[in-house]
């Protein structure tokens, strides 16, 4: 058994349009950093979204030892 998550692709998406915040105010621009692991299957049913804002880092896999 391997502990590798396989091929990881980090991507940066830069948004130049304002993002309105729920409690008022807005961000004039923002960046979204994501990583993808593996590939989508033919019907695109194997995607999983992991939100981990508390880590302060986009690298979700490999932070803790198995």
Short mmCIF file of N, CA and C in Angstrom, two decimals:
data_model
loop_
_atom_site.label_atom_id
_atom_site.label_comp_id
_atom_site.label_asym_id
_atom_site.label_seq_id
_atom_site.Cartn_x
_atom_site.Cartn_y
_atom_site.Cartn_z
N UNK A 1 0.85 -1.19 0.00
CA UNK A 1 0.00 0.00 0.00
C UNK A 1 0.89 1.24 0.00
N UNK A 2 0.54 2.20 -0.79
CA UNK A 2 1.31 3.43 -0.88
C UNK A 2 0.58 4.57 -0.17
N UNK A 3 1.33 5.52 0.35
CA UNK A 3 0.74 6.69 0.99
C UNK A 3 0.62 7.87 0.04
N UNK A 4 0.93 7.66 -1.24
CA UNK A 4 0.89 8.73 -2.22
C UNK A 4 -0.54 9.06 -2.62
N UNK A 5 -0.80 10.35 -2.81
CA UNK A 5 -2.11 10.78 -3.33
C UNK A 5 -2.09 10.83 -4.84
N UNK A 6 -0.96 10.50 -5.44
CA UNK A 6 -0.85 10.50 -6.89
C UNK A 6 -0.50 11.88 -7.43
N UNK A 7 -0.80 12.08 -8.68
CA UNK A 7 -0.46 13.31 -9.39
C UNK A 7 -1.33 14.45 -8.89
N UNK A 8 -0.70 15.52 -8.39
CA UNK A 8 -1.41 16.67 -7.82
C UNK A 8 -1.16 17.90 -8.69
N UNK A 9 -2.23 18.60 -9.03
CA UNK A 9 -2.11 19.80 -9.86
C UNK A 9 -2.64 21.00 -9.08
N UNK A 10 -1.75 21.88 -8.57
CA UNK A 10 -2.24 23.12 -7.94
C UNK A 10 -2.59 24.15 -9.02
N UNK A 11 -3.68 24.85 -8.82
CA UNK A 11 -4.12 25.87 -9.78
C UNK A 11 -4.57 27.12 -9.03
N UNK A 12 -4.25 28.27 -9.58
CA UNK A 12 -4.65 29.55 -9.02
C UNK A 12 -5.67 30.20 -9.95
N UNK A 13 -6.81 30.56 -9.38
CA UNK A 13 -7.84 31.29 -10.11
C UNK A 13 -7.93 32.68 -9.51
N UNK A 14 -7.69 33.70 -10.32
CA UNK A 14 -7.74 35.09 -9.86
C UNK A 14 -9.03 35.73 -10.35
N UNK A 15 -9.81 36.28 -9.43
CA UNK A 15 -11.08 36.91 -9.76
C UNK A 15 -10.94 38.41 -9.59
N UNK A 16 -11.25 39.15 -10.63
CA UNK A 16 -11.13 40.61 -10.62
C UNK A 16 -12.47 41.29 -10.40
N UNK A 17 -13.52 40.52 -10.19
CA UNK A 17 -14.84 41.09 -9.91
C UNK A 17 -15.10 41.03 -8.41
N UNK A 18 -15.83 42.00 -7.87
CA UNK A 18 -16.08 42.03 -6.42
C UNK A 18 -16.86 40.81 -5.94
N UNK A 19 -16.54 40.38 -4.73
CA UNK A 19 -17.26 39.30 -4.06
C UNK A 19 -17.98 39.92 -2.88
N UNK A 20 -19.31 39.97 -2.95
CA UNK A 20 -20.11 40.53 -1.85
C UNK A 20 -20.12 39.55 -0.69
N UNK A 21 -19.88 40.06 0.51
CA UNK A 21 -19.84 39.24 1.71
C UNK A 21 -21.20 39.22 2.39
N UNK A 22 -21.52 38.09 3.00
CA UNK A 22 -22.84 37.89 3.60
C UNK A 22 -23.17 38.92 4.68
N UNK A 23 -22.21 39.35 5.46
CA UNK A 23 -22.46 40.29 6.55
C UNK A 23 -22.11 41.73 6.19
N UNK A 24 -22.04 42.00 4.90
CA UNK A 24 -21.75 43.36 4.44
C UNK A 24 -20.33 43.49 3.93
N UNK A 25 -20.13 44.50 3.14
CA UNK A 25 -18.82 44.74 2.56
C UNK A 25 -18.58 43.83 1.37
N UNK A 26 -17.43 43.97 0.78
CA UNK A 26 -17.08 43.12 -0.35
C UNK A 26 -15.57 43.09 -0.51
N UNK A 27 -15.10 42.07 -1.21
CA UNK A 27 -13.70 41.99 -1.58
C UNK A 27 -13.59 42.47 -3.02
N UNK A 28 -12.77 43.47 -3.30
CA UNK A 28 -12.69 44.00 -4.66
C UNK A 28 -12.12 42.98 -5.65
N UNK A 29 -11.24 42.11 -5.18
CA UNK A 29 -10.68 41.02 -5.98
C UNK A 29 -10.25 39.93 -5.01
N UNK A 30 -10.11 38.71 -5.51
CA UNK A 30 -9.68 37.62 -4.64
C UNK A 30 -9.08 36.50 -5.47
N UNK A 31 -8.27 35.68 -4.82
CA UNK A 31 -7.65 34.52 -5.45
C UNK A 31 -8.21 33.25 -4.81
N UNK A 32 -8.35 32.23 -5.61
CA UNK A 32 -8.79 30.92 -5.13
C UNK A 32 -7.75 29.90 -5.57
N UNK A 33 -7.12 29.25 -4.60
CA UNK A 33 -6.11 28.24 -4.90
C UNK A 33 -6.72 26.87 -4.65
N UNK A 34 -6.61 25.98 -5.64
CA UNK A 34 -7.17 24.64 -5.52
C UNK A 34 -6.13 23.61 -5.97
N UNK A 35 -6.34 22.38 -5.54
CA UNK A 35 -5.54 21.26 -6.03
C UNK A 35 -6.49 20.19 -6.54
N UNK A 36 -6.12 19.56 -7.63
CA UNK A 36 -6.90 18.44 -8.13
C UNK A 36 -6.05 17.18 -8.03
N UNK A 37 -6.71 16.07 -7.73
CA UNK A 37 -6.05 14.78 -7.57
C UNK A 37 -6.69 13.80 -8.54
N UNK A 38 -5.92 13.21 -9.42
CA UNK A 38 -6.46 12.25 -10.37
C UNK A 38 -7.22 12.93 -11.49
N UNK A 39 -8.22 12.21 -12.01
CA UNK A 39 -8.99 12.71 -13.15
C UNK A 39 -10.47 12.38 -12.99
N UNK A 40 -11.30 13.19 -13.60
CA UNK A 40 -12.74 12.91 -13.60
C UNK A 40 -13.02 11.68 -14.44
N UNK A 41 -14.01 10.89 -14.01
CA UNK A 41 -14.42 9.75 -14.83
C UNK A 41 -15.34 10.25 -15.95
N UNK A 42 -15.78 9.35 -16.81
CA UNK A 42 -16.56 9.73 -18.00
C UNK A 42 -17.82 10.51 -17.67
N UNK A 43 -18.53 10.11 -16.60
CA UNK A 43 -19.78 10.82 -16.28
C UNK A 43 -19.57 11.91 -15.21
N UNK A 44 -18.31 12.18 -14.87
CA UNK A 44 -17.93 13.25 -13.93
C UNK A 44 -18.59 13.11 -12.55
N UNK A 45 -18.75 11.88 -12.10
CA UNK A 45 -19.42 11.63 -10.83
C UNK A 45 -18.44 11.35 -9.68
N UNK A 46 -17.16 11.46 -9.93
CA UNK A 46 -16.19 11.14 -8.88
C UNK A 46 -15.51 12.37 -8.28
N UNK A 47 -16.10 13.54 -8.43
CA UNK A 47 -15.53 14.77 -7.88
C UNK A 47 -15.94 14.94 -6.43
N UNK A 48 -15.00 15.37 -5.60
CA UNK A 48 -15.25 15.64 -4.19
C UNK A 48 -14.66 17.01 -3.88
N UNK A 49 -15.44 17.87 -3.25
CA UNK A 49 -14.96 19.19 -2.85
C UNK A 49 -14.63 19.16 -1.37
N UNK A 50 -13.40 19.49 -1.02
CA UNK A 50 -12.96 19.54 0.37
C UNK A 50 -12.68 20.99 0.72
N UNK A 51 -13.44 21.53 1.66
CA UNK A 51 -13.22 22.91 2.14
C UNK A 51 -12.47 22.83 3.46
N UNK A 52 -11.30 23.39 3.49
CA UNK A 52 -10.49 23.31 4.71
C UNK A 52 -9.87 24.67 5.01
N UNK A 53 -10.71 25.66 5.14
CA UNK A 53 -10.26 27.05 5.32
C UNK A 53 -9.45 27.25 6.60
N UNK A 54 -9.61 26.40 7.57
CA UNK A 54 -8.92 26.62 8.84
C UNK A 54 -7.43 26.32 8.78
N UNK A 55 -6.99 25.63 7.74
CA UNK A 55 -5.56 25.30 7.66
C UNK A 55 -4.73 26.46 7.12
N UNK A 56 -5.34 27.37 6.40
CA UNK A 56 -4.59 28.48 5.81
C UNK A 56 -3.73 28.06 4.65
N UNK A 57 -3.97 26.87 4.10
CA UNK A 57 -3.16 26.34 3.01
C UNK A 57 -4.05 25.55 2.07
N UNK A 58 -3.73 25.57 0.78
CA UNK A 58 -4.54 24.85 -0.19
C UNK A 58 -4.19 23.37 -0.27
N UNK A 59 -3.11 22.94 0.37
CA UNK A 59 -2.66 21.55 0.26
C UNK A 59 -3.37 20.69 1.31
N UNK A 60 -4.46 20.05 0.92
CA UNK A 60 -5.27 19.27 1.86
C UNK A 60 -4.65 17.91 2.15
N UNK A 61 -4.09 17.27 1.16
CA UNK A 61 -3.54 15.92 1.34
C UNK A 61 -2.10 15.99 1.83
N UNK A 62 -1.71 15.02 2.61
CA UNK A 62 -0.33 14.91 3.03
C UNK A 62 0.07 15.75 4.21
N UNK A 63 -0.85 16.44 4.83
CA UNK A 63 -0.51 17.29 5.98
C UNK A 63 -0.18 16.44 7.21
N UNK A 64 -0.98 15.40 7.42
CA UNK A 64 -0.77 14.52 8.57
C UNK A 64 -0.29 13.16 8.09
N UNK A 65 0.52 12.50 8.91
CA UNK A 65 0.96 11.16 8.57
C UNK A 65 -0.20 10.19 8.71
N UNK A 66 -0.18 9.12 7.92
CA UNK A 66 -1.24 8.11 7.95
C UNK A 66 -1.15 7.29 9.22
#
